Coordinates of C-alpha atoms in Angstrom, one line a residue:
Chain A
X1 CA -50.5 30.5 -4.5
X2 CA -47.8 33.1 -4.2
X3 CA -44.2 32.8 -3.2
X4 CA -44.0 35.2 -0.3
X5 CA -40.8 35.2 1.8
X6 CA -42.1 38.0 4.1
X7 CA -44.1 35.3 5.9
X8 CA -40.8 34.2 7.5
X9 CA -40.0 37.6 9.0
X10 CA -41.8 36.8 12.2
X11 CA -40.1 33.5 12.5
X12 CA -36.5 34.2 11.6
X13 CA -35.3 33.9 15.2
X14 CA -36.6 30.3 15.4
X15 CA -34.8 29.4 12.2
X16 CA -31.6 31.1 13.2
X17 CA -31.7 29.4 16.6
X18 CA -32.3 26.0 14.8
X19 CA -29.4 26.7 12.5
X20 CA -27.1 27.6 15.4
X21 CA -28.0 24.4 17.2
X22 CA -27.4 22.3 14.0
X23 CA -24.0 23.9 13.7
X24 CA -23.2 23.2 17.4
X25 CA -24.4 19.6 17.2
X26 CA -22.3 19.0 14.1
X27 CA -19.2 20.5 15.7
X28 CA -19.5 18.6 18.9
X29 CA -20.4 15.3 17.2
X30 CA -17.5 15.8 14.8
X31 CA -15.0 16.3 17.7
X32 CA -16.4 13.4 19.7
X33 CA -16.8 11.1 16.7
X34 CA -13.3 11.9 15.3
X35 CA -11.7 11.2 18.7
X36 CA -13.5 7.9 18.9
X37 CA -12.7 7.1 15.3
X38 CA -9.0 7.7 15.7
X39 CA -9.0 5.6 18.8
X40 CA -10.8 2.7 17.1
X41 CA -8.5 3.0 14.1
X42 CA -5.4 2.8 16.3
X43 CA -6.7 -0.3 18.0
X44 CA -7.6 -1.8 14.6
X45 CA -4.0 -1.7 13.4
X46 CA -2.6 -3.4 16.4
X47 CA -1.2 -6.9 15.7
X48 CA -3.3 -10.0 16.5
X49 CA -6.8 -11.0 15.8
X50 CA -8.6 -9.7 18.9
X51 CA -8.3 -6.0 18.3
X52 CA -9.4 -6.5 14.7
X53 CA -12.4 -8.6 15.8
X54 CA -13.5 -6.0 18.4
X55 CA -13.1 -3.0 16.2
X56 CA -14.7 -4.9 13.3
X57 CA -17.8 -5.5 15.3
X58 CA -18.0 -1.9 16.4
X59 CA -17.6 -0.5 12.9
X60 CA -19.8 -3.0 11.1
X61 CA -22.6 -2.6 13.7
X62 CA -22.7 1.1 13.4
X63 CA -22.3 1.2 9.6
X64 CA -25.0 -1.4 8.9
X65 CA -27.9 0.2 10.8
X66 CA -29.8 3.2 9.6
X67 CA -29.0 6.3 11.6
X68 CA -32.5 6.8 12.7
X69 CA -32.5 3.3 14.3
X70 CA -29.2 4.0 16.1
X71 CA -30.8 7.2 17.4
X72 CA -34.0 5.4 18.6
X73 CA -32.0 2.7 20.3
X74 CA -29.9 5.2 22.2
X75 CA -32.7 7.6 22.9
X76 CA -35.3 5.0 24.0
X77 CA -32.8 2.5 25.3
X78 CA -31.0 4.6 27.8
X79 CA -34.0 5.2 30.1
X80 CA -34.2 1.4 30.4
X81 CA -30.8 1.5 32.1
X82 CA -32.0 4.2 34.4
X83 CA -30.3 7.0 32.5
X84 CA -32.3 10.1 31.6
X85 CA -30.5 12.7 29.5
X86 CA -31.7 15.7 27.5
X87 CA -32.6 14.8 23.9
X88 CA -30.0 17.2 22.4
X89 CA -27.2 15.5 24.3
X90 CA -28.4 12.0 23.4
X91 CA -28.9 13.0 19.8
X92 CA -25.4 14.5 19.6
X93 CA -23.8 11.4 21.1
X94 CA -25.8 9.1 18.7
X95 CA -24.6 11.2 15.8
X96 CA -21.0 11.0 17.1
X97 CA -21.3 7.2 17.4
X98 CA -22.7 6.9 13.9
X99 CA -19.9 9.1 12.4
X100 CA -17.1 7.5 14.4
X101 CA -17.5 4.2 12.6
X102 CA -16.9 5.9 9.2
X103 CA -14.1 8.1 10.6
X104 CA -12.4 5.0 12.0
X105 CA -12.5 3.4 8.5
X106 CA -11.1 6.6 6.9
X107 CA -8.3 6.8 9.5
X108 CA -7.5 3.1 9.3
X109 CA -7.4 3.2 5.5
X110 CA -5.0 6.2 5.5
X111 CA -2.7 4.6 8.1
X112 CA -2.5 1.3 6.2
X113 CA -2.0 3.1 2.9
X114 CA 1.3 4.6 4.1
X115 CA 4.2 2.4 3.2
X116 CA 5.2 0.3 6.2
X117 CA 8.8 1.4 5.7
X118 CA 7.9 4.9 7.0
X119 CA 7.0 3.5 10.4
X120 CA 9.8 1.0 10.4
X121 CA 12.5 3.5 9.6
X122 CA 11.3 5.7 12.5
X123 CA 11.3 2.7 14.9
X124 CA 14.8 1.6 13.7
X125 CA 16.5 4.8 14.7
X126 CA 15.1 4.3 18.2
X127 CA 11.8 6.2 18.2
X128 CA 9.0 4.7 20.3
X129 CA 5.8 3.6 18.5
X130 CA 4.1 6.8 19.8
X131 CA 7.0 9.0 18.6
X132 CA 7.0 7.3 15.2
X133 CA 3.3 7.9 14.9
X134 CA 3.5 11.5 16.0
X135 CA 6.6 12.6 14.0
X136 CA 6.5 10.4 10.9
X137 CA 3.2 8.8 10.3
X138 CA 0.7 11.5 11.5
X139 CA 2.0 14.4 9.4
X140 CA 1.9 12.3 6.3
X141 CA -1.5 10.7 7.0
X142 CA -3.1 14.0 7.8
X143 CA -3.4 15.3 4.3
X144 CA -4.9 12.1 2.9
X145 CA -7.5 12.3 5.7
X146 CA -8.9 15.7 4.9
X147 CA -11.0 15.0 1.7
X148 CA -12.8 11.8 2.9
X149 CA -13.3 13.3 6.4
X150 CA -14.9 16.3 4.8
X151 CA -17.3 14.1 2.9
X152 CA -18.3 12.3 6.0
X153 CA -18.7 15.5 8.1
X154 CA -21.0 16.9 5.4
X155 CA -23.1 13.7 5.5
X156 CA -23.2 13.8 9.2
X157 CA -24.3 17.4 9.2
X158 CA -27.2 16.6 6.9
X159 CA -28.0 13.5 9.0
X160 CA -28.5 15.7 12.0
X161 CA -31.9 16.6 10.5
X162 CA -33.0 13.2 11.8
X163 CA -32.6 14.5 15.3
X164 CA -35.8 16.4 14.8
X165 CA -37.6 13.1 15.3
X166 CA -36.6 13.0 19.0
X167 CA -37.6 16.6 19.6
X168 CA -34.1 18.2 19.3
X169 CA -34.9 21.8 18.3
X170 CA -32.5 22.0 15.5
X171 CA -33.0 23.5 12.1
X172 CA -35.3 20.8 10.6
X173 CA -37.4 20.6 13.8
X174 CA -37.9 24.4 13.8
X175 CA -38.7 24.5 10.2
X176 CA -41.5 21.9 10.8
X177 CA -42.9 24.2 13.5
X178 CA -42.7 27.3 11.4
X179 CA -44.3 25.4 8.5
X180 CA -47.1 24.3 10.9
X181 CA -47.7 27.9 12.0
X182 CA -47.6 29.5 8.6
X183 CA -48.9 26.9 6.2
X184 CA -46.2 28.0 3.8
X185 CA -44.1 24.9 3.3
X186 CA -42.5 26.1 0.2
X187 CA -41.1 29.3 1.6
X188 CA -40.0 27.7 4.8
X189 CA -38.2 24.8 3.1
X190 CA -36.6 27.0 0.5
X191 CA -35.2 29.1 3.4
X192 CA -34.0 25.9 5.2
X193 CA -32.4 24.6 2.0
X194 CA -30.4 27.9 1.8
X195 CA -29.3 27.6 5.4
X196 CA -28.2 24.0 5.1
X197 CA -26.4 25.0 1.9
X198 CA -24.6 27.8 3.7
X199 CA -23.5 25.5 6.6
X200 CA -22.2 22.9 4.1
X201 CA -20.3 25.6 2.1
X202 CA -18.7 26.8 5.3
X203 CA -17.5 23.3 6.2
X204 CA -16.2 22.7 2.8
X205 CA -14.3 26.0 2.8
X206 CA -12.8 25.2 6.2
X207 CA -11.6 21.9 4.8
X208 CA -10.1 23.5 1.8
X209 CA -8.2 25.9 4.1
X210 CA -7.0 22.9 6.1
X211 CA -6.0 21.0 3.0
X212 CA -4.0 23.9 1.8
X213 CA -2.1 24.1 5.0
X214 CA -1.2 20.4 5.3
X215 CA -1.0 19.7 1.6
X216 CA 2.7 20.3 1.0
X217 CA 4.8 17.7 -0.8
X218 CA 1.7 16.0 -2.1
X219 CA 3.8 15.0 -5.2
X220 CA 5.5 12.3 -3.2
X221 CA 3.1 9.6 -4.2
X222 CA 3.9 10.0 -7.9
X223 CA 7.6 10.3 -7.3
X224 CA 7.7 7.1 -5.3
X225 CA 7.7 5.6 -8.8
X226 CA 11.4 5.5 -9.9
X227 CA 10.6 6.2 -13.5
X228 CA 8.3 9.1 -12.8
X229 CA 10.9 10.4 -10.3
X230 CA 13.6 10.4 -12.9
X231 CA 11.5 12.6 -15.2
X232 CA 10.0 14.8 -12.5
X233 CA 12.8 15.4 -10.1
X234 CA 14.3 18.9 -10.2
X235 CA 17.8 17.4 -10.8
X236 CA 16.7 15.7 -13.9
X237 CA 15.4 18.9 -15.3
X238 CA 18.5 20.8 -14.7
X239 CA 20.7 20.9 -17.7
X240 CA 24.0 19.2 -17.1
Chain B
X1 CA 41.9 -10.6 26.0
X2 CA 40.4 -9.7 22.7
X3 CA 37.7 -7.0 22.8
X4 CA 34.1 -8.3 22.4
X5 CA 32.9 -8.3 18.8
X6 CA 30.7 -5.4 17.7
X7 CA 28.1 -7.9 16.6
X8 CA 27.7 -11.4 17.8
X9 CA 24.8 -13.5 16.6
X10 CA 24.3 -16.9 17.9
X11 CA 21.9 -19.7 17.0
X12 CA 19.4 -17.2 15.5
X13 CA 16.2 -18.8 14.3
X14 CA 13.1 -17.4 12.6
X15 CA 10.2 -19.3 11.2
X16 CA 7.4 -18.0 9.0
X17 CA 4.4 -20.4 9.1
X18 CA 6.6 -23.5 9.0
X19 CA 9.3 -22.3 6.6
X20 CA 12.7 -21.7 8.2
X21 CA 13.9 -18.2 7.2
X22 CA 16.8 -18.3 9.6
X23 CA 18.2 -21.6 10.7
X24 CA 20.6 -21.5 13.6
X25 CA 22.6 -18.6 12.2
X26 CA 26.0 -17.6 13.7
X27 CA 27.9 -14.5 12.8
X28 CA 30.6 -12.4 14.6
X29 CA 31.7 -9.1 13.3
X30 CA 34.8 -7.5 14.9
X31 CA 35.2 -3.7 15.3
X32 CA 36.0 -2.0 12.1
X33 CA 35.4 -5.1 10.0
X34 CA 33.4 -4.9 6.8
X35 CA 31.4 -8.0 6.0
X36 CA 29.6 -8.5 2.7
X37 CA 26.6 -10.7 3.0
X38 CA 25.7 -12.5 -0.2
X39 CA 23.3 -15.2 -1.2
X40 CA 20.4 -16.0 -3.6
X41 CA 17.1 -14.2 -3.0
X42 CA 14.9 -15.8 -0.4
X43 CA 17.9 -17.2 1.5
X44 CA 17.1 -15.0 4.5
X45 CA 19.4 -12.0 4.1
X46 CA 16.7 -9.4 4.6
X47 CA 15.1 -11.4 7.4
X48 CA 18.5 -11.4 9.1
X49 CA 18.8 -7.7 9.0
X50 CA 15.2 -7.3 10.2
X51 CA 15.9 -9.6 13.1
X52 CA 19.1 -7.7 13.9
X53 CA 17.1 -4.5 14.3
X54 CA 14.2 -6.3 16.0
X55 CA 11.8 -5.3 13.3
X56 CA 11.0 -9.0 13.3
X57 CA 11.3 -10.9 16.5
X58 CA 13.5 -13.9 16.0
X59 CA 12.0 -17.1 17.5
X60 CA 15.2 -18.1 19.2
X61 CA 18.9 -17.2 19.5
X62 CA 20.8 -14.3 20.8
X63 CA 22.1 -11.0 19.5
X64 CA 24.8 -8.9 21.2
X65 CA 25.8 -5.4 20.0
X66 CA 29.0 -4.0 21.4
X67 CA 28.9 -6.5 24.2
X68 CA 25.4 -5.7 25.2
X69 CA 22.5 -8.1 24.7
X70 CA 19.9 -7.0 22.3
X71 CA 16.3 -8.3 22.2
X72 CA 16.7 -11.1 24.7
X73 CA 19.2 -12.0 27.3
X74 CA 20.2 -15.2 29.1
X75 CA 20.0 -14.4 32.8
X76 CA 22.6 -15.9 35.3
X77 CA 19.9 -18.3 36.4
X78 CA 19.8 -19.8 32.9
X79 CA 16.4 -18.2 32.0
X80 CA 15.8 -16.4 28.8
X81 CA 14.3 -13.0 29.3
X82 CA 12.9 -10.8 26.5
X83 CA 14.0 -7.2 26.9
X84 CA 11.3 -4.6 27.3
X85 CA 10.4 -2.4 24.4
X86 CA 12.2 0.5 26.1
X87 CA 15.4 -1.5 26.5
X88 CA 15.3 -2.5 22.9
X89 CA 14.6 1.1 21.7
X90 CA 17.5 2.3 23.8
X91 CA 20.0 0.2 22.0
X92 CA 18.5 0.7 18.5
X93 CA 20.4 3.9 17.7
X94 CA 23.6 1.9 18.0
X95 CA 22.5 -0.2 15.0
X96 CA 22.1 1.9 11.9
X97 CA 20.0 0.3 9.2
X98 CA 19.9 1.6 5.6
X99 CA 16.9 0.3 3.6
X100 CA 16.9 -0.8 0.0
X101 CA 13.9 1.6 -0.5
X102 CA 15.6 4.5 1.4
X103 CA 12.5 5.2 3.5
X104 CA 13.2 8.9 3.8
X105 CA 10.4 10.9 5.4
X106 CA 8.9 12.9 2.5
X107 CA 7.3 15.6 4.7
X108 CA 10.7 16.7 6.0
X109 CA 13.7 18.3 4.2
X110 CA 16.9 16.3 3.8
X111 CA 18.4 18.2 6.7
X112 CA 15.3 17.7 8.9
X113 CA 15.4 13.9 8.1
X114 CA 18.8 13.8 9.7
X115 CA 18.1 16.3 12.5
X116 CA 14.7 15.1 13.8
X117 CA 15.8 11.6 15.1
X118 CA 18.7 13.1 16.9
X119 CA 16.5 15.5 18.7
X120 CA 13.7 13.1 19.4
X121 CA 15.7 10.0 20.3
X122 CA 19.1 11.2 21.6
X123 CA 17.7 14.4 23.1
X124 CA 20.3 16.6 21.4
X125 CA 19.6 20.3 21.1
X126 CA 18.3 21.4 17.8
X127 CA 21.5 23.5 17.2
X128 CA 23.8 20.6 18.0
X129 CA 21.8 18.2 15.9
X130 CA 21.8 20.6 13.0
X131 CA 25.5 21.1 13.2
X132 CA 26.0 17.3 13.2
X133 CA 23.6 16.9 10.3
X134 CA 25.2 19.6 8.2
X135 CA 28.6 18.0 8.8
X136 CA 27.4 14.6 7.7
X137 CA 25.6 15.9 4.7
X138 CA 28.7 17.8 3.7
X139 CA 30.9 14.7 4.0
X140 CA 28.5 12.8 1.8
X141 CA 28.5 15.5 -0.8
X142 CA 25.0 16.8 -0.1
X143 CA 25.8 20.2 1.4
X144 CA 23.8 22.0 -1.3
X145 CA 20.9 19.6 -1.1
X146 CA 20.1 20.0 2.6
X147 CA 17.1 22.2 2.1
X148 CA 15.4 19.9 -0.4
X149 CA 12.6 17.6 0.1
X150 CA 13.2 13.9 -0.7
X151 CA 11.0 14.1 -3.9
X152 CA 13.5 16.6 -5.3
X153 CA 16.5 14.4 -4.8
X154 CA 17.8 11.6 -7.1
X155 CA 17.8 8.1 -5.9
X156 CA 21.5 8.2 -5.1
X157 CA 21.1 11.4 -3.1
X158 CA 18.2 9.9 -1.2
X159 CA 20.2 6.9 -0.3
X160 CA 23.0 9.1 0.9
X161 CA 20.6 11.2 3.1
X162 CA 19.4 7.9 4.5
X163 CA 23.0 6.9 5.3
X164 CA 23.5 10.3 7.0
X165 CA 20.4 9.8 9.0
X166 CA 21.7 6.5 10.3
X167 CA 25.2 7.9 10.9
X168 CA 23.9 10.8 12.9
X169 CA 22.8 8.5 15.7
X170 CA 26.5 7.5 16.2
X171 CA 25.9 3.8 15.5
X172 CA 28.5 1.2 16.5
X173 CA 27.4 -0.9 13.5
X174 CA 25.9 -0.1 10.2
X175 CA 23.6 -2.5 8.3
X176 CA 22.9 -2.0 4.7
X177 CA 20.1 -3.9 3.0
X178 CA 21.0 -4.0 -0.7
X179 CA 21.6 -0.3 -0.7
X180 CA 22.1 0.0 -4.4
X181 CA 19.6 -2.4 -5.9
X182 CA 16.9 0.3 -6.3
X183 CA 19.4 2.4 -8.3
X184 CA 20.6 2.4 -11.8
X185 CA 24.4 1.7 -12.3
X186 CA 25.5 5.3 -12.4
X187 CA 23.7 6.2 -9.2
X188 CA 24.7 3.0 -7.4
X189 CA 28.3 3.9 -8.1
X190 CA 27.7 7.1 -6.2
X191 CA 26.4 5.2 -3.2
X192 CA 29.1 2.5 -3.4
X193 CA 31.8 5.1 -3.2
X194 CA 30.2 6.6 -0.1
X195 CA 30.3 3.1 1.4
X196 CA 33.9 2.8 0.4
X197 CA 34.8 6.0 2.1
X198 CA 32.8 5.1 5.2
X199 CA 34.7 1.8 5.3
X200 CA 37.9 3.8 5.3
X201 CA 36.8 5.7 8.4
X202 CA 36.8 2.4 10.3
X203 CA 33.0 2.0 10.6
X204 CA 31.9 -1.6 11.2
X205 CA 29.6 -2.6 8.4
X206 CA 27.4 -5.5 7.3
X207 CA 26.4 -5.0 3.7
X208 CA 23.9 -7.2 1.9
X209 CA 24.9 -6.8 -1.7
X210 CA 25.0 -8.5 -5.1
X211 CA 27.9 -6.4 -6.2
X212 CA 30.8 -8.9 -6.3
X213 CA 33.2 -6.1 -7.3
X214 CA 32.3 -4.1 -4.3
X215 CA 32.5 -7.1 -2.0
X216 CA 35.9 -8.1 -3.2
X217 CA 37.4 -4.6 -3.1
X218 CA 35.9 -3.2 0.0
X219 CA 34.8 -6.0 2.3
X220 CA 37.2 -7.8 4.6
X221 CA 35.1 -10.8 4.6
X222 CA 32.3 -12.4 2.6
X223 CA 29.6 -14.4 4.2
X224 CA 27.6 -16.5 1.9
X225 CA 24.1 -17.4 3.0
X226 CA 21.9 -20.2 1.8
X227 CA 18.6 -21.6 3.3
X228 CA 18.8 -19.4 6.4
X229 CA 22.3 -20.1 7.5
X230 CA 25.8 -18.9 6.6
X231 CA 27.3 -21.8 4.6
X232 CA 30.6 -20.3 3.7
X233 CA 32.7 -17.3 4.9
X234 CA 36.2 -16.1 4.7
X235 CA 38.4 -13.4 3.4
X236 CA 36.7 -11.7 0.5
X237 CA 39.2 -12.5 -2.3
X238 CA 39.7 -16.1 -1.2
X239 CA 36.0 -16.8 -1.1
X240 CA 35.3 -15.4 -4.5
X241 CA 38.4 -16.8 -6.3
X242 CA 38.2 -20.2 -4.6
X243 CA 34.7 -21.1 -3.5
X244 CA 34.5 -24.3 -1.5
X245 CA 30.9 -25.2 -1.6
X246 CA 29.1 -26.0 -4.9
X247 CA 26.2 -23.6 -3.9
X248 CA 28.5 -20.6 -3.8
X249 CA 30.3 -21.7 -7.0
X250 CA 26.9 -21.8 -8.8
X251 CA 25.8 -18.5 -7.3
X252 CA 29.1 -16.7 -8.3
X253 CA 28.8 -18.1 -11.8
X254 CA 25.3 -16.6 -12.1
X255 CA 26.1 -13.3 -10.6
X256 CA 29.4 -12.8 -12.4
X257 CA 27.7 -13.8 -15.7
X258 CA 25.2 -11.1 -15.2
X259 CA 27.5 -8.3 -14.2
X260 CA 30.4 -9.4 -16.4
X261 CA 31.3 -5.9 -17.5
X262 CA 31.2 -4.2 -14.1
X263 CA 32.3 -6.8 -11.7
X264 CA 34.1 -9.3 -13.8
X265 CA 36.8 -6.8 -14.8
X266 CA 37.5 -5.9 -11.2
X267 CA 37.5 -9.6 -10.3
X268 CA 39.9 -10.6 -13.0
X269 CA 42.1 -7.6 -12.0
X270 CA 42.1 -8.6 -8.4
X271 CA 43.0 -12.2 -9.2
X272 CA 46.0 -11.3 -11.2
X273 CA 47.4 -9.2 -8.5

């Protein structure tokens, strides 16, 4: 046995195509999933028991089932209702569904962690609920959302490998084909490992950029404490 | 005919799971009047302010601000109609509320905290809103702090920015919910003097406070609240020096005992006058 990467030269276009599809699926599933997640979270914080019950069932159902089962239910269940869609589309939607439950929890948690007075002080000056959300709540919540959302997006990207089981020609699927043709599993999977790693690094870097952009005035949480504020505020440091 | 009061509260009632937070509360405040609202904790002072701004919906009763019904209205047919969210929001700028915990928006500078609501709610141009904000911050002694974020301000400065934010909406009435109780004595003095100068401009104010000295010296009237209703009210000095109800007498004894140094002196002083 010899480790010979040159075997892969004939197959690089398959792997590159698979990597590109994985990236596209992740991006689309992220966008769809996040939209759905924000929507679910906004419903979840409405007053009353009904919104909480409905969103609770949505979130718990999707969180408590292995992703591969969600995928099978959607993929094999849709034809029963007379809908036939391409596997890639179905897989992306299933992935978005799966991630949306987690995104919803992340967004809901961040919204509820913000002191109520922030929303109330915006409402009291006459802002509508939507304006209060947009001008006061959202900018503050955004920076607490980035790190956990990045985690979930990375998890989701890796989970997209499961889509190979319904014949979506993404990176894992292609690597299985290449491996079948070359009988060189080690080389192939080493290459695939490197590609997944690169995609993950790219996502993490994007998130770091985003965090830097929205991460101003992060110190607020410490300074909400009056004792800490007294010692940390710029006024206190200035000699009098 | 006397002009309508700036604030008229009638038969306001609010219950939380069986406990009566507000029990048929009546209160009138005339234009330019300064009313200090006092009372033991849990008597419903904060609930009253939250109901007056419709942050909590009172179960029953009516609120009128500058002659206009707020929250719900009695129609000529004798039916009670709850105003729509839009109608309520439209009147809200007329009622300025200053919170105990300031509730400044930490992602905006002090100036922006005052400018943004004017632009968003009143539709003022940015230039006009900025001019108004700078003027107010200047009046409150914060001209050099306008560009700072709230975390770089002291408690007293934060509270003054919060006051400027409320004033920028040109309210007919200002409500203060224990504006100094999150501050140490030195900083609270700073805020109290702002309230005092605000009172001198003729602003109508309802101030929830434990500072007897402030109430006696600045307020026209003291309203003492207990168990969800106003049990005693009258001219500030008269109420403090000559309380009629035993509840108020007990309360004053406790409060004065605690702040003997700060308030007691002022009180003794005002009594000998």
